[in-house]
Every structure is written in C-alpha cells, then in structure tokens.
Amino acid sequence: MRVYHLSAECYPVAKVGGLGDVVGALPKYQNLAGLDAAVVLPHYDRKFVQENEFEVVFRASNRLGNRRQDFEIWKEKTNKLGFELYLIHIPGLLDRPEVYSYPDEREQFIAFQLSFLDWITWSQQTPDLIHCHDHHTGLVPFLLQHSALYRRLSKTPTVFTIHNGQYHGAFSWDQFYYLPEIDPSSTGLLDWSSGINPLASAVKCCNAYTAVSPSYLQELAGHSNGLEYLFFLERAKGSGIINGIDTEVWNPATDAALVANYTALTIDTEKQKNKQALCKRFGLQPELPLIAFIGRLVVEKGSDLLTDAFTDSLTEHAGHLNILVLGTGDKDVEQTLTLLEEKFPDSYRAYIGYNEDLAHLIYAGADFLLMPSRVEPCGLNQLYALRYGTMPVVHSTGGLKDTVVDVNEEEGYGICFSPNSVATISAAISRAKVLFENTTHLQLLRKRMMALDFSWNQSAKKYNQLYTSLIPKI
Ligand code: ADP
C-alpha cells in the first residue's frame, strides 16, 4: 500500500511541535509493518537539508495565482529516516529557514499542495492513499475531487489528521484566485463562516478524519474555534487515535543527550546523575524535588498561569522545591517567567528558547513534568516524561486525560487536576512535593511509568486498519 504523508513538519527535518514528532515517526513504524509510506514536506533551508544528500527526481512549472513558478521534487538519497522523504523546492517561496510565520504563508502552503498534486499527476503516480496533516495540507482532499486538473486521482482516498484544531489556515474569498480551476458548483465545500477554511474543507471532503486522541475528538465538537457544528455534522467520519512516541529517539537507555543512560533497573541511581547535571547547569538544588515545564508558551498550554502558580508554590515551599522552565512563545509570558528568576534565584530558572537536547536532559533529570494545558490534542511531553520515569502533573483534558492515570486510582502513575487554575496547579505541585518525600513509593511509581507502552506499534496498527477500510481492493 503506497501512502503519501503530506505535512508542514517532520522530525528531524523541521519540527516546531508534536506534528513534527508524529510525522517523523508514524511512517517509519508503518513501513516496519509492511506499508510503503513516504513523507512530502516543503523544502526548508534547515540543517538536515543542508547536511544530507538529495537528488532532483522531478522538475516542472505550475501556476500560483497570476504567476508561473518553477518547482522541483528533491528526494533524500538514503531513506535513513525509515521512509522516503521528498521535499518540494520552490526557490524564493519555500527555501526559507522557518516553518511558519512568514507574511506570505498562505501562498507558501497553497503552492506546496498544488506542486505535490501536480507532481503525482504529471509523473503518473497512483498512490493508494494520501494522508494529510493539519490545515497546511487541508485543501488536498477538495482539490483531488473538484479540480479537473486532478481528475485521474479523484478516487484516491484521503485521511486527514487534526493535530491542532484551533488553527484553521482560513483566508478570504478574494484570495480564491490562488487556487487552480475548480468546479464552480463545489465552492461551498471550501467555505466556513464566509471564508475559505482549509481545515473545514478537509473535514468535509476527506474520506476519514482522525484526531490525535479519543477525548480530543469529542472536545472538537465543543471547542474548535467555530467549527463545532461541522465536527458534529461530520462525526461519522471521525475517530480518535492516540499518538505513539518514537521509542528509538526517546530512549533513556541510549539517549546521547543524557549524562547517564538508564533503564527501569538502573533508574534509582542513574536518573539522579542527570538531575545533578541539570541542577548544576542552572544553579538549582539536586536534593530538592525538581518540577519542569517544557513547551510552547501559549494560552493553549496554560503558560499564562505559570508565573502566578510558581510564585505561590515557591513561596509556600520556600527552600523545598526547584522549578525549571524550557519554552518559547508569547513575549509577555517569556518576560514574566524570566523576571521570576530575580525573586527566586536559588530555586527557579527559565530557559527561553528552543533546545532539543536540553529537552531530553530535562525529561531525564526532572522529577515531575507539569502540563497545565487548556487544550491538549494528544500531548507528547507526558509520554516522553513517562518513558524517562518522570511523573506527569497534568490538567485532565484531551490526550492528557487519555494517557495519565492519577496515583490515587488503581495502577495510577501521575498527578491529575481539574479545573485548570493557579490554585489547582499550586495544589498539584504540593502533591508532587509530598510524593517526592516518599522515596520508596516514588521509585515504585517510576518503574510503573517506565513499563507503560506508548510506542507506535498499537497506533500505527489503528491507522493501517483505517487505511484498509478505505481501500476496498486491498
Ligand atoms: P505541541 O505540538 O502542541 O507543541 P506536543 O506535546 O504535541 O505539543 O509536542 C511538543 C514537542 O515539542 C515535544 O517534543 C517537546 O519536547 C517539544 N518542545 C516544545 N517546546 C520546546 C522547546 N522550547 N525546546 C525543545 N523542545 C520543545
């Protein structure tokens, strides 16, 4: 079964968040299970692209609005990622260092999608299925069915995965001219709230859509930035499949970013070495509980609650607690989190920036990982934390609800709280502190966490079953 994954992110080529992790891992595990899954990304000017060898496998020109553009398809030569990787190279439009936030982002992603469709059409390919991820690739299901240009592929099944339903990529109808010729009677399938909405269009036109956890699928019908009714209408096509994690990249036994590698058998002594290194680097105290936050500093992640919650906790437990933040995002939040260092110089640090190696060391060295997310489609951080024997402290929402069981429940291994507020976060931190003081119990819980299986095996199987249900001939 030949499947193309179409995405704006794919680890290690270009990652901003969980989307990158998923698209960098799922195809690899699908291929191990016998599929022929490939990934298509925009050609970014990033380290992986500069340092690896590619060959140009296709060259053509197409139209974007009222201009013609040349494009090339670059293929990574070795398949070292466990799948074929193709990059769509459009000089001046896609060959840039950042993944998002350019003023012409709309043109970038439309050009990316059109060039993908032109490439597979003109090179006479017949994939069995196209799997689109998030709104950046959301026009593909519509275009396949309603543009005469792609008639040959109009029966190709499409799956659309929602990693983040808050962002729709919507734009106004006066930019309709960026799209190629389409059947005028079908334009309603592009529309939501009087604009072109790629996420809504994908949900309407795909053969099946998935959300990255069962709870998030349900939540989309209640909170999805205006698409609630659409998700209600289309619910028969939707399913929730929890993300897995790449257990090769995220393996405390082999992770090169750690100071000391460990397994469930050696965690009692070795985890502390990572904590010591981390605390030394940030001037924290290794004998005290270490609570960490890693993530985008945005409202969805509850980052605006952190400064007040940390102030309360560090005041209440003065001299008995450490907190470390790694994140980047909202400038006001970055500033208040940084200023907090002056107030608690011995027990609190914030690293503002993106640092993959440091994230790995924190998953290993922290005792607890805090996730006060307001919205969490799946959440990978808690899964990485569990794999490294670090207890997640989470607001019970979306994927966090589906993957973290409170220690007070049978076979529990995390700290869950709800509702999400400064007071409930501080109370959860207090619970973490109490747990930390019972070393024997914590050691047992760490082993329980490390025994959990959040690998891709199960989830990849579910995607494969979904694909098979959409391709009757297989
Ligand atoms: P989202 O995709 O909404 O940002 P996820 O939990 O699905 O959230 O995935 C977040 C991923 O991004 C994790 O791999 C996490 O370790 C990583 N990450 C987020 N912020 C940073 C950062 N500042 N430095 C390093 N890694 C980060």
Coordinates of C-alpha atoms and ligand atoms in Angstrom, one line a residue:
M1 CA 0.0 0.0 0.0
R2 CA 1.6 3.2 -1.2
V3 CA 0.8 6.2 1.1
Y4 CA 2.0 9.8 1.0
H5 CA 2.0 11.8 4.2
L6 CA 1.8 15.4 3.5
S7 CA 2.8 17.8 6.3
A8 CA 4.5 21.1 7.2
E9 CA 6.7 19.4 9.8
C10 CA 8.7 16.2 10.1
Y11 CA 11.4 15.5 12.7
P12 CA 14.4 15.7 12.3
V13 CA 14.0 17.8 9.1
A14 CA 11.7 20.5 10.5
K15 CA 10.0 20.4 13.9
V16 CA 8.1 23.0 15.8
G17 CA 6.0 20.8 18.0
G18 CA 4.2 17.4 18.2
L19 CA 3.2 17.4 14.5
G20 CA 6.9 17.1 13.6
D21 CA 7.4 14.2 16.0
V22 CA 4.4 12.3 14.7
V23 CA 5.2 12.7 11.0
G24 CA 8.8 11.8 11.7
A25 CA 7.8 8.5 13.4
L26 CA 4.4 7.2 12.2
P27 CA 5.6 6.4 8.6
K28 CA 8.7 4.7 9.9
Y29 CA 6.5 2.3 12.0
Q30 CA 4.1 1.9 9.2
N31 CA 6.9 0.7 6.9
L32 CA 8.1 -1.7 9.5
A33 CA 4.5 -3.1 9.5
G34 CA 4.7 -3.6 5.7
L35 CA 3.3 -0.4 4.2
D36 CA 5.1 1.8 1.7
A37 CA 4.7 5.2 3.4
A38 CA 6.6 8.3 2.2
V39 CA 6.7 11.9 3.5
V40 CA 6.4 15.0 1.5
L41 CA 7.5 18.3 3.1
P42 CA 8.2 21.8 1.9
H43 CA 11.9 22.3 1.2
Y44 CA 13.1 24.4 4.1
D45 CA 16.6 25.8 4.3
R46 CA 17.5 23.9 7.5
K47 CA 20.3 21.9 8.9
F48 CA 19.0 18.5 7.9
V49 CA 18.6 19.6 4.3
Q50 CA 22.0 21.3 4.2
E51 CA 23.8 18.2 5.7
N52 CA 22.2 15.4 3.7
E53 CA 22.2 14.4 0.1
F54 CA 19.2 14.8 -2.2
E55 CA 18.6 14.1 -5.8
V56 CA 16.2 16.0 -8.0
V57 CA 13.6 13.5 -9.2
F58 CA 11.1 15.8 -10.9
R59 CA 11.1 19.3 -12.3
A60 CA 8.2 21.4 -13.8
S61 CA 6.5 24.7 -13.5
N62 CA 2.9 25.5 -12.5
R63 CA 0.7 28.5 -11.8
L64 CA 0.1 30.2 -8.4
G65 CA -2.5 32.9 -8.8
N66 CA -1.3 35.0 -11.7
R67 CA 2.3 34.0 -11.8
R68 CA 4.2 30.9 -13.0
Q69 CA 6.7 29.3 -10.8
D70 CA 9.3 26.6 -11.2
F71 CA 9.3 23.7 -8.7
E72 CA 11.5 20.7 -8.1
I73 CA 11.0 17.5 -6.1
W74 CA 14.0 16.5 -4.1
K75 CA 14.4 13.0 -2.8
E76 CA 16.7 12.2 0.2
K77 CA 19.1 9.6 -1.2
T78 CA 19.4 7.0 1.6
N79 CA 16.0 6.6 3.2
K80 CA 17.9 6.8 6.5
L81 CA 14.8 8.1 8.3
G82 CA 13.0 4.8 7.7
F83 CA 10.9 6.3 4.9
E84 CA 11.3 8.0 1.5
L85 CA 11.5 11.8 2.2
Y86 CA 10.5 14.2 -0.6
L87 CA 10.9 17.9 -0.4
I88 CA 9.1 20.4 -2.6
H89 CA 11.6 23.0 -3.7
I90 CA 10.2 26.4 -4.8
P91 CA 13.0 29.0 -5.0
G92 CA 12.1 32.2 -3.2
L93 CA 9.0 30.8 -1.6
L94 CA 9.7 27.6 0.3
D95 CA 13.5 27.6 0.7
R96 CA 13.5 29.5 3.9
P97 CA 14.7 28.7 7.4
E98 CA 11.5 28.9 9.4
V99 CA 8.5 26.7 9.1
Y100 CA 5.8 29.2 9.9
S101 CA 5.0 32.9 10.4
Y102 CA 6.0 34.4 7.0
P103 CA 3.6 37.1 5.7
D104 CA 3.0 35.0 2.6
E105 CA 2.4 31.8 4.4
R106 CA -0.9 31.3 2.6
E107 CA 0.9 31.3 -0.8
Q108 CA 3.6 29.0 0.6
F109 CA 1.2 26.3 1.7
I110 CA -1.0 26.6 -1.4
A111 CA 2.0 26.3 -3.6
F112 CA 3.2 23.3 -1.6
Q113 CA -0.1 21.5 -2.0
L114 CA -0.5 22.3 -5.7
S115 CA 3.0 21.3 -6.5
F116 CA 2.5 17.9 -4.7
L117 CA -0.6 17.2 -6.7
D118 CA 0.9 18.3 -10.0
W119 CA 4.0 16.1 -9.3
I120 CA 2.0 12.9 -8.7
T121 CA -0.4 13.7 -11.5
W122 CA 2.2 14.5 -14.1
S123 CA 4.5 11.7 -13.1
Q124 CA 1.6 9.3 -13.5
Q125 CA 1.7 8.0 -9.9
T126 CA -1.2 6.3 -8.4
P127 CA -0.8 6.2 -4.6
D128 CA -3.3 4.1 -2.7
L129 CA -4.0 6.8 -0.2
I130 CA -3.0 10.4 0.7
H131 CA -2.7 11.2 4.4
C132 CA -2.9 15.0 5.1
H133 CA -1.9 16.6 8.4
D134 CA -3.4 19.8 9.8
H135 CA -4.6 22.8 7.8
H136 CA -1.4 23.4 5.8
T137 CA -2.4 20.4 3.7
G138 CA -6.2 20.7 4.1
L139 CA -7.0 21.7 0.5
V140 CA -5.8 18.5 -1.0
P141 CA -8.9 16.4 -0.4
F142 CA -11.0 19.1 -2.0
L143 CA -8.7 19.7 -5.0
L144 CA -8.5 16.0 -5.7
Q145 CA -12.2 15.7 -6.1
H146 CA -13.2 19.1 -7.6
S147 CA -10.4 20.3 -9.9
A148 CA -10.4 18.9 -13.4
L149 CA -6.6 19.0 -13.3
Y150 CA -6.5 16.1 -10.9
R151 CA -9.4 14.0 -12.3
R152 CA -7.1 11.0 -12.7
L153 CA -6.6 10.9 -8.9
S154 CA -10.1 11.8 -7.9
K155 CA -10.9 8.4 -6.4
T156 CA -7.7 8.4 -4.2
P157 CA -8.8 8.0 -0.6
T158 CA -7.7 10.8 1.8
V159 CA -7.2 10.7 5.5
F160 CA -6.9 14.0 7.4
T161 CA -5.4 14.1 10.9
I162 CA -6.1 17.0 13.2
H163 CA -3.1 17.7 15.4
N164 CA -4.4 21.1 16.4
G165 CA -8.0 22.1 15.6
Q166 CA -7.5 25.7 16.9
Y167 CA -5.7 26.8 13.8
H168 CA -7.7 26.6 10.5
G169 CA -5.5 28.5 8.0
A170 CA -8.6 30.4 6.9
F171 CA -8.4 33.2 4.3
S172 CA -10.8 35.4 2.5
W173 CA -12.5 34.7 -0.8
D174 CA -10.7 37.4 -2.6
Q175 CA -7.6 35.1 -2.5
F176 CA -9.6 32.4 -4.3
Y177 CA -7.5 33.1 -7.4
Y178 CA -4.6 31.3 -5.8
L179 CA -6.5 28.0 -6.4
P180 CA -6.5 26.3 -9.8
E181 CA -9.6 25.9 -11.9
I182 CA -12.3 24.1 -9.9
D183 CA -15.9 23.1 -10.4
P184 CA -17.8 26.3 -9.5
S185 CA -20.7 24.3 -8.0
S186 CA -18.4 22.8 -5.4
T187 CA -17.1 26.0 -3.9
G188 CA -19.3 25.6 -0.8
L189 CA -17.0 22.8 0.2
L190 CA -14.2 25.3 0.7
D191 CA -16.3 27.7 2.8
W192 CA -16.9 28.2 6.5
S193 CA -18.1 31.4 8.0
S194 CA -17.8 33.2 4.7
G195 CA -14.2 32.4 4.1
I196 CA -12.0 29.7 2.6
N197 CA -11.3 27.4 5.5
P198 CA -8.7 24.6 4.7
L199 CA -9.3 22.7 8.0
A200 CA -13.1 22.8 7.5
S201 CA -12.8 21.9 3.8
A202 CA -10.6 18.9 4.7
V203 CA -13.1 17.6 7.3
K204 CA -15.9 17.9 4.7
C205 CA -14.0 16.3 1.8
C206 CA -11.7 13.7 3.3
N207 CA -12.8 10.0 3.4
A208 CA -12.0 9.9 7.1
Y209 CA -10.5 12.2 9.7
T210 CA -8.7 11.4 12.9
A211 CA -8.0 13.5 16.0
V212 CA -4.9 12.6 17.9
S213 CA -6.8 11.2 20.9
P214 CA -10.3 10.0 21.6
S215 CA -11.0 12.7 24.2
Y216 CA -9.8 15.4 21.8
L217 CA -12.1 14.1 19.1
Q218 CA -15.1 14.6 21.5
E219 CA -13.8 18.0 22.6
L220 CA -13.6 19.3 19.0
A221 CA -17.4 19.2 18.8
G222 CA -17.5 21.5 21.8
H223 CA -14.4 23.8 21.3
S224 CA -12.8 24.2 17.9
N225 CA -12.7 27.9 17.2
G226 CA -16.0 28.0 15.3
L227 CA -16.0 24.5 13.7
E228 CA -18.0 22.8 16.5
Y229 CA -21.1 22.3 14.4
L230 CA -19.1 21.0 11.5
F231 CA -17.5 18.4 13.7
F232 CA -20.9 17.5 15.0
L233 CA -22.2 17.1 11.4
E234 CA -19.2 15.0 10.2
R235 CA -18.8 12.9 13.3
A236 CA -19.5 9.6 11.5
K237 CA -16.2 10.1 9.6
G238 CA -14.1 10.9 12.7
S239 CA -12.1 8.7 15.0
G240 CA -9.5 9.3 17.7
I241 CA -6.1 7.6 17.5
I242 CA -3.7 8.4 20.2
N243 CA -0.2 9.3 19.1
G244 CA 2.7 7.0 19.8
I245 CA 6.2 8.0 20.5
D246 CA 9.4 7.1 18.7
T247 CA 11.0 4.8 21.2
E248 CA 14.3 4.9 19.3
V249 CA 14.6 8.7 19.6
W250 CA 13.2 8.7 23.1
N251 CA 15.1 6.0 24.9
P252 CA 16.7 6.8 28.2
A253 CA 18.9 3.7 27.7
T254 CA 20.6 5.2 24.6
D255 CA 19.8 8.9 24.5
A256 CA 23.0 10.7 23.7
A257 CA 21.7 14.0 25.3
L258 CA 21.8 12.4 28.7
V259 CA 24.6 12.5 31.2
A260 CA 23.8 9.0 32.4
N261 CA 21.7 6.5 30.5
Y262 CA 19.4 4.2 32.4
T263 CA 16.7 1.6 32.3
A264 CA 14.0 0.7 34.8
L265 CA 16.6 -1.5 36.5
T266 CA 19.1 1.3 37.0
I267 CA 16.8 4.4 37.3
D268 CA 17.2 4.5 41.1
T269 CA 20.8 5.6 40.8
E270 CA 21.2 6.9 37.3
K271 CA 18.4 9.4 37.0
Q272 CA 19.8 11.4 39.8
K273 CA 23.0 11.9 37.8
N274 CA 21.0 13.7 35.1
K275 CA 19.3 15.7 37.7
Q276 CA 22.6 16.7 39.2
A277 CA 24.0 17.8 35.8
L278 CA 20.8 19.8 35.1
C279 CA 20.8 21.5 38.6
K280 CA 24.5 22.3 38.3
R281 CA 23.9 24.0 34.9
F282 CA 21.0 26.1 36.2
G283 CA 22.2 26.7 39.8
L284 CA 19.4 24.6 41.3
Q285 CA 19.5 22.2 44.2
P286 CA 19.6 18.5 43.3
E287 CA 18.4 17.2 46.6
L288 CA 15.1 19.0 46.3
P289 CA 12.1 18.0 44.0
L290 CA 12.5 19.4 40.5
I291 CA 9.4 20.3 38.7
A292 CA 9.8 21.2 35.0
F293 CA 7.7 22.7 32.2
I294 CA 8.6 22.2 28.6
G295 CA 6.6 23.7 25.7
R296 CA 5.3 26.5 23.7
L297 CA 4.5 29.5 25.9
V298 CA 0.9 30.0 24.6
V299 CA -2.5 30.2 26.1
E300 CA -3.4 26.7 25.0
K301 CA -0.6 25.3 27.1
G302 CA -1.8 27.3 30.1
S303 CA 1.5 29.2 30.2
D304 CA -0.1 32.4 31.3
L305 CA -0.9 30.7 34.6
L306 CA 2.6 29.6 35.3
T307 CA 4.1 32.8 36.8
D308 CA 1.4 33.1 39.5
A309 CA 1.3 29.4 40.2
F310 CA 5.1 29.2 40.5
T311 CA 5.2 32.3 42.7
D312 CA 2.6 30.7 45.1
S313 CA 4.4 27.4 45.2
L314 CA 7.9 28.7 45.6
T315 CA 6.7 31.0 48.4
E316 CA 4.7 28.3 50.1
H317 CA 7.5 25.7 49.9
A318 CA 10.4 28.2 50.1
G319 CA 13.7 26.2 50.2
H320 CA 12.0 22.9 49.5
L321 CA 11.3 23.0 45.7
N322 CA 13.0 23.7 42.4
I323 CA 11.3 24.7 39.2
L324 CA 12.8 24.8 35.7
V325 CA 11.1 26.1 32.5
L326 CA 12.1 25.5 28.9
G327 CA 9.9 27.3 26.4
T328 CA 9.4 30.0 23.8
G329 CA 6.3 31.8 22.6
D330 CA 4.2 34.7 23.9
K331 CA 6.6 37.6 24.6
D332 CA 4.8 38.8 27.8
V333 CA 4.9 35.3 29.2
E334 CA 8.5 34.9 28.3
Q335 CA 9.2 38.2 30.2
T336 CA 7.3 37.4 33.3
L337 CA 8.8 34.0 33.6
T338 CA 12.3 35.4 33.2
L339 CA 11.7 38.1 35.8
L340 CA 10.7 35.5 38.3
E341 CA 14.3 34.4 38.4
E342 CA 15.1 37.6 40.4
K343 CA 12.6 36.7 43.0
F344 CA 13.7 33.1 43.5
P345 CA 17.4 33.0 42.4
D346 CA 18.2 29.6 44.1
S347 CA 15.1 27.6 43.2
Y348 CA 13.8 28.8 39.8
R349 CA 15.2 29.2 36.3
A350 CA 13.6 29.8 32.9
Y351 CA 15.4 29.0 29.7
I352 CA 13.7 30.9 26.9
G353 CA 14.4 29.3 23.6
Y354 CA 14.1 26.0 21.7
N355 CA 16.6 23.4 22.6
E356 CA 16.1 19.8 21.7
D357 CA 19.0 18.3 23.7
L358 CA 18.1 20.3 26.8
A359 CA 14.5 19.0 26.5
H360 CA 15.9 15.4 26.5
L361 CA 18.0 16.1 29.6
I362 CA 15.0 17.7 31.4
Y363 CA 12.8 14.7 30.7
A364 CA 15.5 12.6 32.3
G365 CA 16.6 14.9 35.1
A366 CA 13.3 16.3 36.4
D367 CA 11.2 14.5 38.9
F368 CA 7.9 15.9 37.7
L369 CA 6.7 17.4 34.4
L370 CA 3.9 20.0 34.6
M371 CA 1.4 20.4 31.8
P372 CA -1.4 22.8 32.7
S373 CA -2.8 22.8 29.1
R374 CA -6.2 24.3 28.4
V375 CA -6.2 22.3 25.1
E376 CA -4.1 19.3 24.5
P377 CA -5.0 17.3 21.4
C378 CA -2.7 14.4 22.4
G379 CA 0.4 15.8 24.1
L380 CA 3.7 14.1 23.7
N381 CA 5.6 15.6 26.6
Q382 CA 3.8 13.5 29.1
L383 CA 4.5 10.4 27.1
Y384 CA 8.2 11.3 26.9
A385 CA 8.2 12.0 30.6
L386 CA 6.7 8.6 31.4
R387 CA 9.3 6.9 29.2
Y388 CA 12.0 8.6 31.3
G389 CA 10.4 7.8 34.6
T390 CA 9.4 11.4 35.3
M391 CA 5.9 11.9 36.7
P392 CA 3.5 14.0 34.6
V393 CA 1.4 16.5 36.5
V394 CA -1.4 17.3 34.1
H395 CA -4.7 19.1 33.7
S396 CA -7.1 16.4 32.7
T397 CA -8.0 17.4 29.2
G398 CA -7.8 15.9 25.7
G399 CA -5.0 13.4 25.3
L400 CA -3.7 14.1 28.9
K401 CA -7.0 12.6 30.1
D402 CA -6.5 9.5 27.9
T403 CA -2.9 8.8 28.9
V404 CA -2.3 9.9 32.5
V405 CA -3.9 8.0 35.4
D406 CA -3.8 9.7 38.8
V407 CA -1.8 7.9 41.5
N408 CA -4.9 7.8 43.7
E409 CA -6.5 5.5 41.1
E410 CA -5.8 1.8 40.7
E411 CA -2.4 1.3 38.9
G412 CA -2.1 5.1 38.7
Y413 CA 1.2 6.9 37.9
G414 CA 0.6 10.6 37.6
I415 CA -0.9 13.7 39.2
C416 CA -4.1 14.9 37.5
F417 CA -6.1 18.1 38.3
S418 CA -9.1 19.9 37.1
P419 CA -10.3 22.6 36.7
N420 CA -7.2 24.4 35.5
S421 CA -6.3 27.5 37.6
V422 CA -3.4 29.0 39.5
A423 CA -4.8 27.4 42.7
T424 CA -5.2 23.9 41.3
I425 CA -1.7 24.0 39.7
S426 CA -0.2 25.0 43.0
A427 CA -2.1 22.3 44.8
A428 CA -0.9 19.7 42.3
I429 CA 2.7 20.9 42.9
S430 CA 2.2 20.5 46.6
R431 CA 1.0 16.9 45.9
A432 CA 4.2 16.3 43.9
K433 CA 6.3 17.6 46.8
V434 CA 4.6 15.2 49.2
L435 CA 5.1 12.3 46.8
F436 CA 8.8 13.2 46.4
E437 CA 9.3 12.8 50.1
N438 CA 8.2 9.1 50.0
T439 CA 11.3 7.8 48.1
T440 CA 10.3 4.1 48.1
H441 CA 6.8 4.9 46.7
L442 CA 8.2 7.2 44.1
Q443 CA 10.8 4.6 43.0
L444 CA 8.0 2.1 42.5
L445 CA 5.9 4.5 40.6
R446 CA 8.8 5.4 38.3
K447 CA 9.2 1.7 37.4
R448 CA 5.4 1.6 36.7
M449 CA 5.7 4.6 34.4
M450 CA 8.7 3.1 32.5
A451 CA 6.8 -0.2 32.0
L452 CA 4.0 1.6 30.1
D453 CA 3.9 1.1 26.3
F454 CA 3.2 4.2 24.3
S455 CA 5.2 3.1 21.3
W456 CA 3.7 3.5 17.8
N457 CA 3.0 -0.2 17.5
Q458 CA -0.6 0.0 18.6
S459 CA -1.4 3.4 17.0
A460 CA 0.3 2.5 13.7
K461 CA -1.9 -0.6 13.5
K462 CA -5.0 1.5 14.0
Y463 CA -4.0 3.8 11.1
N464 CA -3.4 0.8 9.0
Q465 CA -6.8 -0.6 9.8
L466 CA -8.4 2.7 8.9
Y467 CA -6.5 2.9 5.6
T468 CA -7.5 -0.7 4.7
S469 CA -11.2 0.1 5.4
L470 CA -11.0 3.0 2.9
I471 CA -9.3 1.0 0.1
P472 CA -11.7 -1.8 -0.7
K473 CA -9.5 -3.5 -3.2
I474 CA -6.7 -4.2 -0.6
Ligands
ADP1 P1 2.5 20.9 20.6 O1 2.7 20.2 19.3 O2 1.2 21.4 20.8 O3 3.6 22.0 20.8 P2 3.2 18.4 21.9 O4 3.2 18.0 23.3 O5 2.4 17.5 21.0 O6 2.8 19.9 21.8 O7 4.7 18.3 21.3 C1 5.7 19.2 21.8 C2 7.0 18.7 21.3 O8 7.9 19.9 21.2 C3 7.7 17.8 22.3 O9 8.6 17.0 21.6 C4 8.5 18.8 23.2 O10 9.6 18.2 23.8 C5 9.0 19.8 22.1 N1 9.2 21.2 22.6 C6 8.3 22.2 22.8 N2 8.9 23.3 23.2 C7 10.3 23.0 23.2 C8 11.4 23.8 23.5 N3 11.4 25.1 23.8 N4 12.6 23.2 23.3 C9 12.7 21.9 23.0 N5 11.7 21.1 22.7 C10 10.4 21.7 22.8

